[in-house]
Tab-separated table of C-alpha atoms and ligand atoms in Angstrom:
chain	number	residue	atom	x	y	z
A	1	MET	CA	2.519	-0.425	-11.488
A	2	LYS	CA	4.118	0.463	-8.172
A	3	PHE	CA	4.808	-2.307	-5.656
A	4	PHE	CA	4.346	-1.482	-1.982
A	5	ILE	CA	4.884	-3.956	0.847
A	6	ASP	CA	2.179	-4.078	3.509
A	7	THR	CA	4.086	-4.666	6.724
A	8	ALA	CA	5.894	-2.987	9.607
A	9	ASN	CA	8.485	-5.785	9.749
A	10	LEU	CA	11.883	-4.237	9.018
A	11	ASP	CA	13.502	-7.512	7.863
A	12	GLN	CA	10.770	-8.088	5.290
A	13	ILE	CA	10.964	-4.470	4.145
A	14	ARG	CA	14.758	-4.850	3.699
A	15	GLU	CA	14.278	-8.109	1.790
A	16	ALA	CA	11.765	-6.502	-0.602
A	17	GLN	CA	13.986	-3.443	-1.003
A	18	ASP	CA	16.975	-5.686	-1.807
A	19	LEU	CA	14.972	-7.311	-4.603
A	20	GLY	CA	15.066	-3.911	-6.303
A	21	VAL	CA	11.382	-3.660	-7.170
A	22	LEU	CA	9.973	-1.950	-4.091
A	23	ASP	CA	8.306	1.454	-4.457
A	24	GLY	CA	6.970	1.996	-0.952
A	25	VAL	CA	5.477	0.655	2.271
A	26	THR	CA	2.034	0.701	3.833
A	27	THR	CA	1.445	0.118	7.518
A	28	ASN	CA	-1.579	0.231	9.769
A	29	PRO	CA	-2.066	0.101	13.551
A	30	SER	CA	-2.618	-3.675	13.467
A	31	LEU	CA	0.640	-4.255	11.555
A	32	MET	CA	2.544	-2.056	14.025
A	33	ALA	CA	1.044	-3.959	16.977
A	34	LYS	CA	1.978	-7.268	15.307
A	35	GLU	CA	5.645	-6.183	15.412
A	36	GLY	CA	5.286	-5.164	19.073
A	37	ILE	CA	5.726	-1.462	18.288
A	38	THR	CA	3.724	0.400	20.912
A	39	GLY	CA	3.813	3.884	22.442
A	40	ARG	CA	3.711	7.064	20.368
A	41	ASN	CA	7.475	7.715	20.390
A	42	ASN	CA	8.373	4.163	19.385
A	43	ILE	CA	5.799	4.255	16.610
A	44	LEU	CA	7.149	7.560	15.251
A	45	LYS	CA	10.720	6.244	15.403
A	46	HIS	CA	9.656	3.088	13.573
A	47	TYR	CA	8.232	5.157	10.709
A	48	VAL	CA	11.568	6.939	10.351
A	49	ASP	CA	13.406	3.581	10.400
A	50	ILE	CA	11.167	2.366	7.567
A	51	CYS	CA	11.756	5.565	5.561
A	52	ASN	CA	15.491	5.034	5.922
A	53	ILE	CA	15.252	1.567	4.358
A	54	VAL	CA	13.033	2.240	1.329
A	55	ASP	CA	13.204	4.680	-1.555
A	56	GLY	CA	9.543	5.554	-1.736
A	57	ASP	CA	6.335	6.518	-0.011
A	58	VAL	CA	5.592	5.237	3.484
A	59	SER	CA	1.992	5.380	4.688
A	60	ALA	CA	1.601	6.284	8.379
A	61	GLU	CA	-1.908	6.104	9.810
A	62	VAL	CA	-3.610	8.594	12.130
A	63	ILE	CA	-5.356	7.194	15.192
A	64	ALA	CA	-7.636	10.151	15.929
A	65	THR	CA	-11.114	10.038	14.401
A	66	ASP	CA	-12.036	13.716	14.885
A	67	PHE	CA	-10.973	16.447	12.449
A	68	LYS	CA	-8.738	18.405	14.840
A	69	GLY	CA	-7.053	15.300	16.161
A	70	MET	CA	-6.377	13.988	12.647
A	71	ILE	CA	-4.865	17.298	11.562
A	72	LYS	CA	-2.598	17.438	14.621
A	73	GLU	CA	-1.413	13.854	14.196
A	74	GLY	CA	-1.136	14.082	10.405
A	75	GLU	CA	1.001	17.217	10.545
A	76	GLU	CA	3.277	15.548	13.103
A	77	LEU	CA	3.597	12.456	10.893
A	78	ALA	CA	4.288	14.507	7.752
A	79	GLU	CA	7.025	16.411	9.593
A	80	LEU	CA	8.850	13.163	10.400
A	81	HIS	CA	10.184	12.525	6.887
A	82	PRO	CA	9.491	13.706	3.313
A	83	GLN	CA	8.547	10.136	2.312
A	84	ILE	CA	5.629	9.995	4.749
A	85	VAL	CA	2.099	9.868	3.339
A	86	VAL	CA	-0.627	10.417	5.959
A	87	LYS	CA	-3.124	7.578	6.029
A	88	VAL	CA	-6.653	8.723	6.880
A	89	PRO	CA	-9.763	6.525	7.294
A	90	MET	CA	-12.766	6.969	4.984
A	91	ILE	CA	-15.113	8.607	7.472
A	92	LYS	CA	-16.772	12.046	7.322
A	93	GLU	CA	-14.093	13.721	9.443
A	94	GLY	CA	-11.481	11.898	7.391
A	95	VAL	CA	-12.750	13.386	4.121
A	96	LYS	CA	-12.525	16.863	5.675
A	97	ALA	CA	-9.021	16.087	6.902
A	98	ILE	CA	-7.917	14.849	3.454
A	99	LYS	CA	-9.173	18.102	1.911
A	100	TYR	CA	-7.284	20.088	4.567
A	101	PHE	CA	-4.063	18.116	4.011
A	102	THR	CA	-4.410	18.484	0.219
A	103	ASP	CA	-4.794	22.249	0.582
A	104	HIS	CA	-1.699	22.339	2.793
A	105	GLY	CA	0.550	20.240	0.544
A	106	ILE	CA	0.474	17.096	2.690
A	107	ARG	CA	0.058	13.833	0.762
A	108	THR	CA	-2.622	11.380	1.879
A	109	ASN	CA	-3.717	7.770	1.534
A	110	CYS	CA	-7.447	7.304	2.109
A	111	THR	CA	-7.800	3.915	3.783
A	112	LEU	CA	-10.598	1.443	4.554
A	113	VAL	CA	-12.318	2.017	1.219
A	114	PHE	CA	-14.904	-0.600	0.249
A	115	SER	CA	-17.126	1.101	-2.351
A	116	ALA	CA	-16.863	3.136	-5.548
A	117	GLY	CA	-18.738	5.997	-3.878
A	118	GLN	CA	-16.139	6.206	-1.110
A	119	ALA	CA	-13.376	6.222	-3.736
A	120	LEU	CA	-15.118	9.044	-5.616
A	121	LEU	CA	-15.284	11.118	-2.413
A	122	ALA	CA	-11.608	10.473	-1.657
A	123	ALA	CA	-10.649	11.699	-5.133
A	124	LYS	CA	-12.880	14.778	-4.809
A	125	ALA	CA	-11.092	15.620	-1.548
A	126	GLY	CA	-7.754	15.332	-3.382
A	127	ALA	CA	-6.321	12.156	-1.832
A	128	THR	CA	-2.937	11.160	-3.276
A	129	TYR	CA	-3.840	7.464	-2.946
A	130	VAL	CA	-7.089	5.612	-2.380
A	131	SER	CA	-6.891	2.166	-0.762
A	132	PRO	CA	-9.692	-0.254	-1.679
A	133	PHE	CA	-9.293	-3.391	0.464
A	134	ILE	CA	-9.881	-6.184	-2.029
A	135	GLY	CA	-8.995	-9.182	0.158
A	136	ARG	CA	-11.443	-8.153	2.867
A	137	LEU	CA	-14.200	-7.809	0.247
A	138	ASP	CA	-13.381	-11.266	-1.124
A	139	ASP	CA	-13.603	-12.536	2.481
A	140	ILE	CA	-17.283	-11.546	2.574
A	141	SER	CA	-18.081	-13.008	-0.854
A	142	THR	CA	-17.933	-9.675	-2.687
A	143	ASP	CA	-15.682	-9.294	-5.726
A	144	GLY	CA	-12.819	-7.014	-4.695
A	145	LEU	CA	-11.451	-6.868	-8.241
A	146	GLU	CA	-14.773	-5.555	-9.532
A	147	LEU	CA	-14.350	-2.601	-7.178
A	148	ILE	CA	-10.878	-1.873	-8.584
A	149	ALA	CA	-12.337	-1.928	-12.113
A	150	ASP	CA	-15.204	0.405	-11.121
A	151	ILE	CA	-12.821	2.906	-9.507
A	152	ARG	CA	-10.511	2.781	-12.565
A	153	LEU	CA	-13.488	3.578	-14.817
A	154	ILE	CA	-14.715	6.451	-12.641
A	155	TYR	CA	-11.263	8.024	-12.233
A	156	ASP	CA	-10.562	7.749	-15.961
A	157	ASN	CA	-13.962	9.261	-16.826
A	158	TYR	CA	-13.013	12.468	-15.019
A	159	GLY	CA	-9.236	12.430	-15.083
A	160	PHE	CA	-8.876	12.197	-11.293
A	161	GLU	CA	-5.202	12.019	-10.387
A	162	THR	CA	-5.733	10.029	-7.160
A	163	GLN	CA	-3.754	6.801	-7.497
A	164	ILE	CA	-5.582	3.520	-6.991
A	165	LEU	CA	-3.651	1.580	-4.366
A	166	ALA	CA	-5.075	-1.942	-4.373
A	167	ALA	CA	-4.778	-2.983	-0.721
A	168	SER	CA	-5.476	-6.105	1.308
A	169	ILE	CA	-3.808	-8.099	-1.453
A	170	ARG	CA	-3.549	-11.736	-0.396
A	171	HIS	CA	-1.831	-13.565	-3.264
A	172	THR	CA	-0.153	-13.290	-6.653
A	173	MET	CA	-3.373	-13.557	-8.688
A	174	HIS	CA	-4.649	-10.442	-6.918
A	175	VAL	CA	-1.476	-8.667	-8.073
A	176	ILE	CA	-1.769	-9.895	-11.668
A	177	ASN	CA	-5.480	-9.111	-11.950
A	178	CYS	CA	-4.992	-5.641	-10.450
A	179	ALA	CA	-2.246	-5.033	-13.018
A	180	LYS	CA	-4.598	-6.140	-15.826
A	181	ILE	CA	-7.297	-3.744	-14.612
A	182	GLY	CA	-4.814	-0.893	-14.280
A	183	ALA	CA	-4.432	-0.278	-10.544
A	184	ASP	CA	-1.622	2.237	-10.084
A	185	VAL	CA	-0.189	0.515	-7.010
A	186	MET	CA	-0.569	-2.735	-5.150
A	187	THR	CA	0.289	-3.348	-1.520
A	188	GLY	CA	0.618	-6.848	-0.150
A	189	PRO	CA	2.745	-9.188	1.929
A	190	LEU	CA	6.265	-10.160	0.787
A	191	SER	CA	4.848	-13.545	-0.311
A	192	SER	CA	2.577	-11.853	-2.883
A	193	ILE	CA	5.627	-10.195	-4.480
A	194	GLU	CA	7.995	-13.164	-4.271
A	195	GLY	CA	5.212	-15.466	-5.507
A	196	LEU	CA	5.427	-13.713	-8.864
A	197	LEU	CA	8.876	-15.255	-9.345
A	198	LYS	CA	7.765	-18.827	-9.244
A	199	HIS	CA	7.169	-21.167	-12.169
A	200	PRO	CA	8.008	-24.897	-12.241
A	201	LEU	CA	9.136	-24.667	-15.893
A	202	THR	CA	11.689	-22.015	-14.886
A	203	ASP	CA	13.074	-24.344	-12.209
A	204	SER	CA	13.172	-27.460	-14.408
A	205	GLY	CA	14.541	-25.464	-17.364
A	206	LEU	CA	17.342	-24.001	-15.285
A	207	LYS	CA	18.177	-27.413	-13.811
A	208	GLN	CA	18.460	-28.859	-17.330
A	209	PHE	CA	20.641	-25.961	-18.578
A	210	LEU	CA	23.053	-26.377	-15.668
A	211	GLU	CA	23.251	-30.180	-16.143
A	212	ASP	CA	23.928	-29.785	-19.877
A	213	TYR	CA	26.609	-27.193	-19.202
A	214	LYS	CA	28.341	-29.553	-16.765
A	215	LYS	CA	28.379	-32.361	-19.385
A	216	GLY	CA	30.441	-30.262	-21.795
A	217	ASN	CA	32.746	-28.575	-19.206
B	301	E4P	C1	-3.658	-1.311	3.539
B	301	E4P	O1	-3.004	-0.290	3.543
B	301	E4P	C2	-3.834	-2.185	4.686
B	301	E4P	O2	-2.740	-2.054	5.546
B	301	E4P	C3	-3.885	-3.628	4.321
B	301	E4P	O3	-3.655	-3.861	2.961
B	301	E4P	C4	-4.945	-4.428	4.962
B	301	E4P	O4	-4.771	-5.766	4.581
B	301	E4P	P1	-5.441	-6.998	5.345
B	301	E4P	O5	-6.868	-7.068	4.928
B	301	E4P	O6	-4.656	-8.173	4.880
B	301	E4P	O7	-5.300	-6.724	6.820
């Protein structure tokens, strides 16, 4: 399972990279705005800064919602760095754009996916990644994990190579359950990755080991 961090915060990206388990980064316009990154040139530069920190794929989202606009923006984003994956929303023009990018060797991440049907379309168009937003489904009392399981079943039935990128991860149990279902990738905040470290028996066990060592040395 690949671990992506879902942020545009360079310090957090560095911290996750330093842990040695990071495989990539996802961003979106809201995450960029949260870091105060505005203006096309600053946004493009920020993507390059992220690529220079991580060894792995970095999703960069198009803003246009029409086919031509998405192609223009996506090609510009893909040119920035070989690690860039163009993030395209699951709308009609987006499906056409994903097919175009696939045919032209540009990798894509189909975002804002909330149903198995949308995931099937993304795979048919050749998306590299599909991003079902499980936390946002949970927020409206719909089981996000059930969607991951449905997509896994459908992709396995037909051997689709599109990778399931479980997105909108909120906590460690999302990560663990996505791993049990077989999501290819998860993207979440640093806390969802670091949370995997924690267990009180590890802390008390280590404390005891160190105390016992001190007694004999
Ligand atoms: C995915 O690529 C999105 O950036 C993200 O996971 C959305 O998460 P949120 O629902 O926590 O905003």
